[in-house]
PDB file of C-alpha atoms in Angstrom:
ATOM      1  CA  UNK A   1      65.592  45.994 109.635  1.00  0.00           C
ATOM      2  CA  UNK A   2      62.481  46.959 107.759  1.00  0.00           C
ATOM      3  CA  UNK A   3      62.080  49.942 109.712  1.00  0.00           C
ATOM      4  CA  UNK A   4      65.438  51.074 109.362  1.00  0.00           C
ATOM      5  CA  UNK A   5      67.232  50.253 106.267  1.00  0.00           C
ATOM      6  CA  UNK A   6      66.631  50.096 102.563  1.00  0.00           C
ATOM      7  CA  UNK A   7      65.351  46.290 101.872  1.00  0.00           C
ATOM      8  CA  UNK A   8      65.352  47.013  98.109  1.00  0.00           C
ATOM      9  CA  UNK A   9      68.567  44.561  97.957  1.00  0.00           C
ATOM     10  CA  UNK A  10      70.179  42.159  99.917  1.00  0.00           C
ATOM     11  CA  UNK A  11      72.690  41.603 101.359  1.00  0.00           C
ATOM     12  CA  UNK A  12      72.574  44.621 103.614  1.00  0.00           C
ATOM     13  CA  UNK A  13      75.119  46.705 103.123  1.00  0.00           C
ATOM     14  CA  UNK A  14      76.696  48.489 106.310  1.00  0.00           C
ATOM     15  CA  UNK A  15      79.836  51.304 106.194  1.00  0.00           C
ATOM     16  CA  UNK A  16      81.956  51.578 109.680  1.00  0.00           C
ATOM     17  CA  UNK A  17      84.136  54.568 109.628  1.00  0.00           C
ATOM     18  CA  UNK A  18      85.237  53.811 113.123  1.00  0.00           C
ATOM     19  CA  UNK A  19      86.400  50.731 112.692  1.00  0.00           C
ATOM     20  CA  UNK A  20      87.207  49.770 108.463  1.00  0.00           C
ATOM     21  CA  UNK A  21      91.114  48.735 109.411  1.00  0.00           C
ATOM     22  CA  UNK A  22      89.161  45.433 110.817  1.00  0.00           C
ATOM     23  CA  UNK A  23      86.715  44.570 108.038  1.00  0.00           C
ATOM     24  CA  UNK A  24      86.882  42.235 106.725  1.00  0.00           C
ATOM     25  CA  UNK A  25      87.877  39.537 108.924  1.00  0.00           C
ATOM     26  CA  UNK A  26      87.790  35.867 108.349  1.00  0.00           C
ATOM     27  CA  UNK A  27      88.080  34.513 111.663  1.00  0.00           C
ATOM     28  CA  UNK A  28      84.141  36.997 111.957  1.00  0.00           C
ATOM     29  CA  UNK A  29      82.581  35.047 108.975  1.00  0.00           C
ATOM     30  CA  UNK A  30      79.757  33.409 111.392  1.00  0.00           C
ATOM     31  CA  UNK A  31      78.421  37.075 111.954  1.00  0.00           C
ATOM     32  CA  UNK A  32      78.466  38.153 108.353  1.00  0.00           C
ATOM     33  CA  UNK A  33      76.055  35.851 106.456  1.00  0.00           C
ATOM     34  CA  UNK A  34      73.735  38.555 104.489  1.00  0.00           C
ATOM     35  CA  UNK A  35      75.896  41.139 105.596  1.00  0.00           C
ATOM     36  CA  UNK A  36      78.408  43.181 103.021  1.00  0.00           C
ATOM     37  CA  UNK A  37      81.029  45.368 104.427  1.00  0.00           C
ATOM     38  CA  UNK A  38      81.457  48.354 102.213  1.00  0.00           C
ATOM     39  CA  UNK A  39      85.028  50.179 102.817  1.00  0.00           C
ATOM     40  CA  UNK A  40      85.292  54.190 101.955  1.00  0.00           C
ATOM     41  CA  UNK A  41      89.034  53.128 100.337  1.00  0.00           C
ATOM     42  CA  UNK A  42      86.738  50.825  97.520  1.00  0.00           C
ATOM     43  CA  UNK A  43      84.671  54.042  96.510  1.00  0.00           C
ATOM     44  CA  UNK A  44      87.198  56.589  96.251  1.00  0.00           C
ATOM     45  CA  UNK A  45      86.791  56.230  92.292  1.00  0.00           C
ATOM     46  CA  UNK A  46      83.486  57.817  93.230  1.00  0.00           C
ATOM     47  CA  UNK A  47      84.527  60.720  94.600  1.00  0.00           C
ATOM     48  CA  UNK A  48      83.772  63.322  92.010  1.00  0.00           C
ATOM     49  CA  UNK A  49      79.949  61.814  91.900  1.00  0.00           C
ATOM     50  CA  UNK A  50      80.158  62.555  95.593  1.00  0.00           C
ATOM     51  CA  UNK A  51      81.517  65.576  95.670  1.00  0.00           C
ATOM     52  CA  UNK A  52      78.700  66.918  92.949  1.00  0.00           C
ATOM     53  CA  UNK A  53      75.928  65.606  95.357  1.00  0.00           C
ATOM     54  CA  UNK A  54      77.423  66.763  98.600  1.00  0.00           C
ATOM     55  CA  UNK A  55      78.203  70.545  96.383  1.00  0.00           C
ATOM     56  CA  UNK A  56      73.812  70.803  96.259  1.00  0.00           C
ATOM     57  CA  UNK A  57      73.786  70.977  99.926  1.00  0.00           C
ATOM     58  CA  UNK A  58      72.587  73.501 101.711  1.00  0.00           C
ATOM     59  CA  UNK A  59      75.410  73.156 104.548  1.00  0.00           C
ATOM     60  CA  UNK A  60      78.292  73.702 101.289  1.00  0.00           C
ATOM     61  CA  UNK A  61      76.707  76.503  99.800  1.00  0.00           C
ATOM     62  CA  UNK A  62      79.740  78.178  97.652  1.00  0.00           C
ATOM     63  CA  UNK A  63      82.340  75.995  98.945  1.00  0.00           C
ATOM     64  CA  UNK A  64      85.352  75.551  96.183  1.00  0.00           C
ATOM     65  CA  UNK A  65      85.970  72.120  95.348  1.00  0.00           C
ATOM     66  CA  UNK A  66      89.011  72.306  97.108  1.00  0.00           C
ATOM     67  CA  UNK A  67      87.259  72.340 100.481  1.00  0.00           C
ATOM     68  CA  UNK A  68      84.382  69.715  99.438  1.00  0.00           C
ATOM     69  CA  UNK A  69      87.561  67.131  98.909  1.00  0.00           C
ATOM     70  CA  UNK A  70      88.757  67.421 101.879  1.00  0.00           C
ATOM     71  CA  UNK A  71      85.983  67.346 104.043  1.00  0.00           C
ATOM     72  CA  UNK A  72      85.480  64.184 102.298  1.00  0.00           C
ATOM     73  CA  UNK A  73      88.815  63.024 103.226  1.00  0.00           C
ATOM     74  CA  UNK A  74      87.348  62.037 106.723  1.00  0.00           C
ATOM     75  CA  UNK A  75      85.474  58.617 106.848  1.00  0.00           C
ATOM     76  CA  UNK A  76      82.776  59.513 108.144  1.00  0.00           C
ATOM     77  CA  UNK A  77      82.283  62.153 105.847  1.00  0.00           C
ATOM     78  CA  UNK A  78      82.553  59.840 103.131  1.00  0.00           C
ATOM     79  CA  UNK A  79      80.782  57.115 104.086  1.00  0.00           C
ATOM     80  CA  UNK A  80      77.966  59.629 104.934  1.00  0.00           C
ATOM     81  CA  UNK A  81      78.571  60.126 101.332  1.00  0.00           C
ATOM     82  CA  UNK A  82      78.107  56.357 100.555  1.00  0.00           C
ATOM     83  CA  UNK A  83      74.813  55.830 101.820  1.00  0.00           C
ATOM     84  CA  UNK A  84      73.343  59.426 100.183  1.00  0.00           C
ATOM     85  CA  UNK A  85      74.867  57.849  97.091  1.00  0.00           C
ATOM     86  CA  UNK A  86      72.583  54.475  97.268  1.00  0.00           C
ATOM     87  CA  UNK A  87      76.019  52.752  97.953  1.00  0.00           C
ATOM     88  CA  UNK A  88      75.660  51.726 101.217  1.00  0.00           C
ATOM     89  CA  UNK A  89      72.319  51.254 103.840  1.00  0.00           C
ATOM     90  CA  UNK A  90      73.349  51.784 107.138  1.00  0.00           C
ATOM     91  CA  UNK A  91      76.070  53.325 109.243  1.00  0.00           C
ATOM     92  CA  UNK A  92      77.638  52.651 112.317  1.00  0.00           C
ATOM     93  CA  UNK A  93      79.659  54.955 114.047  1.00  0.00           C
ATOM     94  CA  UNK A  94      79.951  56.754 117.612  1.00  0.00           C
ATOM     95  CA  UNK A  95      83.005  55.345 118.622  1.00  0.00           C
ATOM     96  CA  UNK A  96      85.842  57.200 117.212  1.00  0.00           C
ATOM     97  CA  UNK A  97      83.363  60.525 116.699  1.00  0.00           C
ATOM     98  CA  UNK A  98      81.405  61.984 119.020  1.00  0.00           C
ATOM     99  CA  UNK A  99      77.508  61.764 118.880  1.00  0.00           C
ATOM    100  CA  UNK A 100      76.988  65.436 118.142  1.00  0.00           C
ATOM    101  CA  UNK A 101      79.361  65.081 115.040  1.00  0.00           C
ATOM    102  CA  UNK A 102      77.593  61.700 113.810  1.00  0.00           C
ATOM    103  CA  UNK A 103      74.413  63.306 114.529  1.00  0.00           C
ATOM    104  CA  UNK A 104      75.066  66.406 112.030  1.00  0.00           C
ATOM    105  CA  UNK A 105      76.842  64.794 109.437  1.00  0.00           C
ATOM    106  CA  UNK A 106      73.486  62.153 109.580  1.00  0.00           C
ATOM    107  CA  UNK A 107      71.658  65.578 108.840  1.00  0.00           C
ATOM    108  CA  UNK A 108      73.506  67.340 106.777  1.00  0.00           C
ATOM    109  CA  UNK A 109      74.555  64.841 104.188  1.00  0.00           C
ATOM    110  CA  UNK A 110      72.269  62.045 104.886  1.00  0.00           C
ATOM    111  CA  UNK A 111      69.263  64.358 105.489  1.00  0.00           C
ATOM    112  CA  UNK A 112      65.957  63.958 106.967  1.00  0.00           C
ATOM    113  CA  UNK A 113      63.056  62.322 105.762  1.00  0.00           C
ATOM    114  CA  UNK A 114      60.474  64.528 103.831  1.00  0.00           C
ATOM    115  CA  UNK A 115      58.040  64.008 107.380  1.00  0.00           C
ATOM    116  CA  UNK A 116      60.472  64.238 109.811  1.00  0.00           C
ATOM    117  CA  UNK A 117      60.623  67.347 112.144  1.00  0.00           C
ATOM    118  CA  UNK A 118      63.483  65.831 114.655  1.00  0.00           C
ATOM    119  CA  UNK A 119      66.101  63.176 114.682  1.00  0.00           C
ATOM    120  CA  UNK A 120      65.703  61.007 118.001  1.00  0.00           C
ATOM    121  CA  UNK A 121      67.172  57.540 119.549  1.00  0.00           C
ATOM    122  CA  UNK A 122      65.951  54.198 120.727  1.00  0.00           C
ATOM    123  CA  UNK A 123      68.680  52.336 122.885  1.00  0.00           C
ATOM    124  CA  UNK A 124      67.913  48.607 122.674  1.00  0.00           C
ATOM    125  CA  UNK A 125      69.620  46.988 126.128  1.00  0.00           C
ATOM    126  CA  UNK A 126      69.749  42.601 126.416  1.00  0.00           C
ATOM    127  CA  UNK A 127      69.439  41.298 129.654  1.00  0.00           C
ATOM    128  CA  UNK A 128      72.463  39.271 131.055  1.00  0.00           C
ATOM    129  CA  UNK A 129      72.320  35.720 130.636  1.00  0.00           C
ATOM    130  CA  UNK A 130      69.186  35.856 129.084  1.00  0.00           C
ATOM    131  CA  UNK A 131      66.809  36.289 126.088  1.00  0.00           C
ATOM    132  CA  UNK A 132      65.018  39.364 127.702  1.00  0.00           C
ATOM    133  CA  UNK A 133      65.109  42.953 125.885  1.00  0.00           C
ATOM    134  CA  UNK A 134      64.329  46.068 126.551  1.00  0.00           C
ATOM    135  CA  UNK A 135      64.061  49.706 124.749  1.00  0.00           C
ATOM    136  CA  UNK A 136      64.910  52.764 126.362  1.00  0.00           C
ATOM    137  CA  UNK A 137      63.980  55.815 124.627  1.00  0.00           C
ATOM    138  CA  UNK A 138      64.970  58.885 124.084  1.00  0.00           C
ATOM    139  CA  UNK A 139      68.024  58.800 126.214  1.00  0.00           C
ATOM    140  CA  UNK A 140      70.778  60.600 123.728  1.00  0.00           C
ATOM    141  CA  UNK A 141      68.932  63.306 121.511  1.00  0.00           C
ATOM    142  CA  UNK A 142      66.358  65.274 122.988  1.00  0.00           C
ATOM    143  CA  UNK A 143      66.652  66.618 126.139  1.00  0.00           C
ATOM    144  CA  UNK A 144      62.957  67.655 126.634  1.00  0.00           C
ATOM    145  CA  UNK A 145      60.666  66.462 124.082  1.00  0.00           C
ATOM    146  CA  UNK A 146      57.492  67.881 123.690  1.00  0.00           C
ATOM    147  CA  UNK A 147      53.815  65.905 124.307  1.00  0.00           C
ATOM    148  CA  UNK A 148      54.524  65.174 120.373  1.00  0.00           C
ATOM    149  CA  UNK A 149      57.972  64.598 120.352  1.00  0.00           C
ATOM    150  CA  UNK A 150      56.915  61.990 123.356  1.00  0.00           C
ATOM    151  CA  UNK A 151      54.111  60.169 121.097  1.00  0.00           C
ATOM    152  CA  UNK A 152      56.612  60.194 118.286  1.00  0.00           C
ATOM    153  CA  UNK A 153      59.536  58.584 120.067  1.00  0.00           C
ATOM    154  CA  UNK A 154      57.090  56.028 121.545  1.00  0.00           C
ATOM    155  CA  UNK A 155      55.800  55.107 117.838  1.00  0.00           C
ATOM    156  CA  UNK A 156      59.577  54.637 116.709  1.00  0.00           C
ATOM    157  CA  UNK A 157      60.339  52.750 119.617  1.00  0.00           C
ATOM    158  CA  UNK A 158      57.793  50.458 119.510  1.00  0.00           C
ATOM    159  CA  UNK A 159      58.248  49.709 115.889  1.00  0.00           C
ATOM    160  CA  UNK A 160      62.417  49.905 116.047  1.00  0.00           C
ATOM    161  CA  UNK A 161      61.825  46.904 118.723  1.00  0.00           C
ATOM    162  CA  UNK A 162      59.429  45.011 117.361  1.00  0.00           C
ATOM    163  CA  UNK A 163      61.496  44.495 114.106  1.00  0.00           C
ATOM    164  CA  UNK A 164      64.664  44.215 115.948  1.00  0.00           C
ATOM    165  CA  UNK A 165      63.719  41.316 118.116  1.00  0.00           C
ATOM    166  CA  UNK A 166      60.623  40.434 116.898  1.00  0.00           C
ATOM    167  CA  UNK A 167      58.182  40.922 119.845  1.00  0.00           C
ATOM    168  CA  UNK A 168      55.246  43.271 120.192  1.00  0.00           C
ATOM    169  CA  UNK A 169      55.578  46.140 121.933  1.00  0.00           C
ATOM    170  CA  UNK A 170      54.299  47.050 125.317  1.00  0.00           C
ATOM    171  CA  UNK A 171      54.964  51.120 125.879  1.00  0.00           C
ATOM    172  CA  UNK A 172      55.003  52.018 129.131  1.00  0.00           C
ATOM    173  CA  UNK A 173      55.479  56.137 129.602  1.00  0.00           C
ATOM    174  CA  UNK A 174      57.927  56.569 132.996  1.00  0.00           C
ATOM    175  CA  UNK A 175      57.306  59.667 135.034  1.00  0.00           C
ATOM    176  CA  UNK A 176      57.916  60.060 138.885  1.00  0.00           C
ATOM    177  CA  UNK A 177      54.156  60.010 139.334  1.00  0.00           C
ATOM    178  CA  UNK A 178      51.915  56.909 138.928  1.00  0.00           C
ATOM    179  CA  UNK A 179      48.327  57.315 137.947  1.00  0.00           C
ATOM    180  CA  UNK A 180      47.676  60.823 139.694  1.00  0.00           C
ATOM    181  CA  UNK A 181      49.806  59.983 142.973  1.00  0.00           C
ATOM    182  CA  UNK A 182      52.053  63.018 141.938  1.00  0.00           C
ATOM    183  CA  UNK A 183      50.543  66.212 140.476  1.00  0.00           C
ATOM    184  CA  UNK A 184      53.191  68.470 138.633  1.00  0.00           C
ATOM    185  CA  UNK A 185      53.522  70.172 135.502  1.00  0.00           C
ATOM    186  CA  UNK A 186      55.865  67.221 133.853  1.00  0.00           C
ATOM    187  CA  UNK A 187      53.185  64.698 134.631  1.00  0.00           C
ATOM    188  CA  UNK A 188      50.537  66.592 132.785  1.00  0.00           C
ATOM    189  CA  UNK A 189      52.609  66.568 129.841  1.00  0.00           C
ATOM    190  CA  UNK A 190      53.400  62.601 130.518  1.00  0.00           C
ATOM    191  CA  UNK A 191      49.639  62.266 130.438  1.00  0.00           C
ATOM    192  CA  UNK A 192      48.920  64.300 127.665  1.00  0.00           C
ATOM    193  CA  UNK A 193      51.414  62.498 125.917  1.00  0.00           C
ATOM    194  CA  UNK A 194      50.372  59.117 126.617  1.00  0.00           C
ATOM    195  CA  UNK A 195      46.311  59.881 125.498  1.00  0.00           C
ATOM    196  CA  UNK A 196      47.563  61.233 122.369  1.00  0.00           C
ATOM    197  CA  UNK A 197      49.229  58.034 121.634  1.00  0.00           C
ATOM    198  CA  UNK A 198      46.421  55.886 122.689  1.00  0.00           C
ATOM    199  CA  UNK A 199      44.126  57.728 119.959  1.00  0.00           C
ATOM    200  CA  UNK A 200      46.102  57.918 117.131  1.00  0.00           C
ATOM    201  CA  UNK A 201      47.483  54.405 117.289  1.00  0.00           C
ATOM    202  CA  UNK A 202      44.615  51.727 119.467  1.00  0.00           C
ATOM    203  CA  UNK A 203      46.444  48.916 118.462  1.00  0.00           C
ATOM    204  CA  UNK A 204      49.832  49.649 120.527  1.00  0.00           C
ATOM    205  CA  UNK A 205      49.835  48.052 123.923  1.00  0.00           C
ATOM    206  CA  UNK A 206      50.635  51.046 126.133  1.00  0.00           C
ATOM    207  CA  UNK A 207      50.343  52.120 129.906  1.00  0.00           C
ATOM    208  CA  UNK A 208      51.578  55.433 132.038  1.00  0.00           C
ATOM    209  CA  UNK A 209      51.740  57.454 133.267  1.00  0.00           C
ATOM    210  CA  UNK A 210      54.009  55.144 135.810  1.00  0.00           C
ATOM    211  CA  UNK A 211      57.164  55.048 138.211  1.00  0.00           C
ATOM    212  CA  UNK A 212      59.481  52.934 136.801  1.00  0.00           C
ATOM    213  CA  UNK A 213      59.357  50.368 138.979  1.00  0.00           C
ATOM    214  CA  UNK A 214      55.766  50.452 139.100  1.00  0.00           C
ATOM    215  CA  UNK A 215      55.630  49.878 135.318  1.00  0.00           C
ATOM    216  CA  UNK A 216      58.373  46.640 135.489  1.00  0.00           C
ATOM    217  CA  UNK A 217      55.992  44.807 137.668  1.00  0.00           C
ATOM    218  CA  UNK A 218      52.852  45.363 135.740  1.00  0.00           C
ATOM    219  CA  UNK A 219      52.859  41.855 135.030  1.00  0.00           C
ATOM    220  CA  UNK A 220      51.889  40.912 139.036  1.00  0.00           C
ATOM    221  CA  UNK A 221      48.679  43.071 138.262  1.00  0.00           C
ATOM    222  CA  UNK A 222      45.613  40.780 137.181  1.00  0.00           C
ATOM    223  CA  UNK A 223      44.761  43.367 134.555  1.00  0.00           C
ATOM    224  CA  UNK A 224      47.610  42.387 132.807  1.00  0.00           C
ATOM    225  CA  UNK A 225      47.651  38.681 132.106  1.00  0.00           C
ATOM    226  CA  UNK A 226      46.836  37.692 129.012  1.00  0.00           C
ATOM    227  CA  UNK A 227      43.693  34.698 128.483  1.00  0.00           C
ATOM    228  CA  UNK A 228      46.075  32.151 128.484  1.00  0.00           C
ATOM    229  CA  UNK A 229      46.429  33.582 132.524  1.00  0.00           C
ATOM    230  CA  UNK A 230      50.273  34.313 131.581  1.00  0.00           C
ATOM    231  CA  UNK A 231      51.936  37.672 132.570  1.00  0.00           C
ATOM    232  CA  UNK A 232      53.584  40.407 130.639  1.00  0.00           C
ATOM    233  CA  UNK A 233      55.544  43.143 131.463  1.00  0.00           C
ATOM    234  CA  UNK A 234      56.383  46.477 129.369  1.00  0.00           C
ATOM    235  CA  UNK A 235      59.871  46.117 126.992  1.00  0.00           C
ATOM    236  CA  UNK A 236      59.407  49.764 125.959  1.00  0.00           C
ATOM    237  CA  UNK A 237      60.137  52.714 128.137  1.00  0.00           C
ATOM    238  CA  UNK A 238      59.405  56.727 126.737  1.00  0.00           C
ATOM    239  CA  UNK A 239      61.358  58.487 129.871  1.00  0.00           C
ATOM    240  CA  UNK A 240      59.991  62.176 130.094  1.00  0.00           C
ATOM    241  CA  UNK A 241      63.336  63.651 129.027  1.00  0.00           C
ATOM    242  CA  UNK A 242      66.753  62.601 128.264  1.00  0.00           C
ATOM    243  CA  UNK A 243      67.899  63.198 131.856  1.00  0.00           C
ATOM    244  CA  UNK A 244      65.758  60.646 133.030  1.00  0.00           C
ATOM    245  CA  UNK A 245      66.678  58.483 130.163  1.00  0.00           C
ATOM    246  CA  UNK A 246      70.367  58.703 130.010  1.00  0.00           C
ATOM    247  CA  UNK A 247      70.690  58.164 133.637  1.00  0.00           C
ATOM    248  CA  UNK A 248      68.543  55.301 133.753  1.00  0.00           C
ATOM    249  CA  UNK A 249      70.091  53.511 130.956  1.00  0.00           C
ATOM    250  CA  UNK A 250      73.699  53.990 132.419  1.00  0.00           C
ATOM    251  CA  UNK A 251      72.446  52.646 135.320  1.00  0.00           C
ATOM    252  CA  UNK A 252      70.747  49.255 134.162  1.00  0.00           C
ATOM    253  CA  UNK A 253      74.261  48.503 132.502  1.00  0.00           C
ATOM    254  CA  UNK A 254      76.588  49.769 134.725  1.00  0.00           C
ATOM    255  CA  UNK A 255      74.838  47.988 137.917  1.00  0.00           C
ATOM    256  CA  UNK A 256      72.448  45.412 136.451  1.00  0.00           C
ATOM    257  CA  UNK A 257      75.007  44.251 133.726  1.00  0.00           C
ATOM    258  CA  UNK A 258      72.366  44.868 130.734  1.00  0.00           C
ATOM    259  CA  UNK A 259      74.506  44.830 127.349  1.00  0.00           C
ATOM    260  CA  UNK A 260      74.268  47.942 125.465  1.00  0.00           C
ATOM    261  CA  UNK A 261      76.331  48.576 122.221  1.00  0.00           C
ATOM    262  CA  UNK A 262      74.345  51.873 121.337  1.00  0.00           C
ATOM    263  CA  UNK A 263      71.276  53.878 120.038  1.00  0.00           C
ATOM    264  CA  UNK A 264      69.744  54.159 116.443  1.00  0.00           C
ATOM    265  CA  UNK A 265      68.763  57.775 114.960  1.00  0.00           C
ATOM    266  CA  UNK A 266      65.436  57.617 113.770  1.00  0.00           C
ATOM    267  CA  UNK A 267      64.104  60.248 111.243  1.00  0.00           C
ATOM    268  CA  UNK A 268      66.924  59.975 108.677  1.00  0.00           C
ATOM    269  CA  UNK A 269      66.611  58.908 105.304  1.00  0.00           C
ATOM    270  CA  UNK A 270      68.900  56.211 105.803  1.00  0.00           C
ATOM    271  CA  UNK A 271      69.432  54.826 109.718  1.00  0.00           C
ATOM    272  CA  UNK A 272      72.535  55.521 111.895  1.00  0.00           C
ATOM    273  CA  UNK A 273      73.576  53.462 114.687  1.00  0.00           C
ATOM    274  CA  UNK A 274      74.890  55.376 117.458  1.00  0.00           C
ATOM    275  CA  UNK A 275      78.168  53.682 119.769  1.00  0.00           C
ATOM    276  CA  UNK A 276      78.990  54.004 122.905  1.00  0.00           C
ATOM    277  CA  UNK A 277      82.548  54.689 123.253  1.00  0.00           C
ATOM    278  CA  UNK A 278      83.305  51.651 124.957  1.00  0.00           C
ATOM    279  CA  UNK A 279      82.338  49.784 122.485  1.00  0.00           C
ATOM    280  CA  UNK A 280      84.524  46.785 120.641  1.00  0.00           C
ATOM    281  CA  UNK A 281      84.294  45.421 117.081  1.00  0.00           C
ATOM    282  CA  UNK A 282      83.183  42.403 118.468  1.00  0.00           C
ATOM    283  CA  UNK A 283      80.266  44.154 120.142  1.00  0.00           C
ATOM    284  CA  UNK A 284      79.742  45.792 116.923  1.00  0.00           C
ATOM    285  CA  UNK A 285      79.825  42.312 114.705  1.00  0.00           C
ATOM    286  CA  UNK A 286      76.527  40.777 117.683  1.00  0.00           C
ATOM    287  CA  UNK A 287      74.226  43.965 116.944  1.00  0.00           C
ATOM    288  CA  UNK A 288      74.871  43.579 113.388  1.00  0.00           C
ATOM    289  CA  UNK A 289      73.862  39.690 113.826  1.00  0.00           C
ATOM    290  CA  UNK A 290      70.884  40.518 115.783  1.00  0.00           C
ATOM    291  CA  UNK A 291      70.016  43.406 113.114  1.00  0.00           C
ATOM    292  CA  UNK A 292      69.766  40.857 110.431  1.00  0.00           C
ATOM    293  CA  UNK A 293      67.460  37.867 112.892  1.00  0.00           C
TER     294      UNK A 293
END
């Protein structure tokens, strides 16, 4: 994950609170080649090195030790703890906690990066029976980004899926208006959105404003085959607010079968993947796989 994890050292190493009764597991070793488990129970020698660290932040201001070990007592507390340590490099949780918990204990303890204004999500989604993925974004965090917000999420998305899977992006920007056949205030800010992107990064592949279905079947449009006369479609979609986002994401796996384990916070110092709450261990061992391809 060069995006999204420290690649200072290998193997990577990944803390899940939700789920550390099961790791490790033998009978998993095919998904854990360049992958090292790190288990909260391992680092409790480290606790008063956490507790100092976690004692400087802003959130614990005059707490007595007393209540800095036990919030620690809680995993994902601790493992929080891990990766602002340098012990660990990326987190996985959702399933056990709920997103606004894993979200501000990201925050608090992991922090934000010096640039960062918001945290936000890309949800990656695979395609049944097939090699074919998409990113949805921002369909858990924001629930009306701004005309920078929108350009931001875009540039995250686009880079979160081209080093997850290894293809170039192609943004498309969904609204409920293509080119001008809708005029409302939303669109405008679809459209400002999408120009902004366009000038500050040329090199993105990136259409909108568009309906959604309008933007899947770019690739029957002549203007977008490539030289070698063979058609693309977009793989990453900016919805104009998490409504619009969440909805459409529940819907592509709840009807179309699309496999979706979770979302990744961007704008953390260290990444968090985000579960869903249906989510098994097993679903949690092929994203880790596909993390490290």
């Amino acid at each position: 994950m060069k995006e999204t994890a420290n690649n200072s050292h290998l193997p990577l190493r990944i803390v899940i609170p939700d789920f550390e009764e099961l790791i490790p597991n033998d009978t998993l070793s095919e998904y854990i080649q360049d992958i090292e488990f790190r288990i909260s129970s391992d680092y409790q020698w480290k606790l008063p090195e956490y507790i100092e660290s976690i004692s400087r932040k802003n959130f614990t201001k005059n707490w007595p030790v007393e209540l800095l070990e036990n919030y620690l007592e809680e995993p994902l507390n601790f493992c929080a703890a891990m990766i602002d340590g340098g012990d660990a490099d990326l987190m996985i949780s959702g399933y056990k906690n709920s997103l606004d918990k894993v979200t501000q204990t990201g925050i608090r303890i992991i922090g934000m990066k010096p640039k960062s204004k918001w945290v936000y999500s890309s949800s990656l989604l695979k395609a049944p029976d097939s090699d074919t993925y998409f990113t949805f974004a921002d369909c858990t965090l924001i629930p009306e980004p701004s005309v920078d917000q929108l350009v931001r999420i875009a540039l995250q998305s686009a880079l979160f899926h081209k080093n997850i899977i290894g293809i170039d992006p192609f943004i498309a920007f969904i609204s409920f208006s293509t080119k001008g056949s809708f005029k409302h205030y939303r669109v405008d800010r679809i459209v400002e959105a999408l120009k902004k992107f366009k000038n500050k990064y040329p090199d993105i592949l990136v259409e909108g404003e568009l309906m959604f279905d309008d933007a899947l079947f770019l690739d029957c449009s002549e203007e977008y085959k490539t030289e070698s006369n063979s058609a693309f479609t977009p793989n990453v979609f900016i919805f104009p607010n998490m409504d619009g986002g969440n909805i459409a994401l529940k819907i592509t796996r709840t009807l179309a079968g699309f496999d979706h384990v979770g979302s990744l916070i961007h704008g953390l110092n260290y990444p968090i993947w985000i579960l869903d709450n249906y989510t098994s261990f097993s679903d949690v061992m092929k994203l880790i796989k596909r993390i490290k391809n």
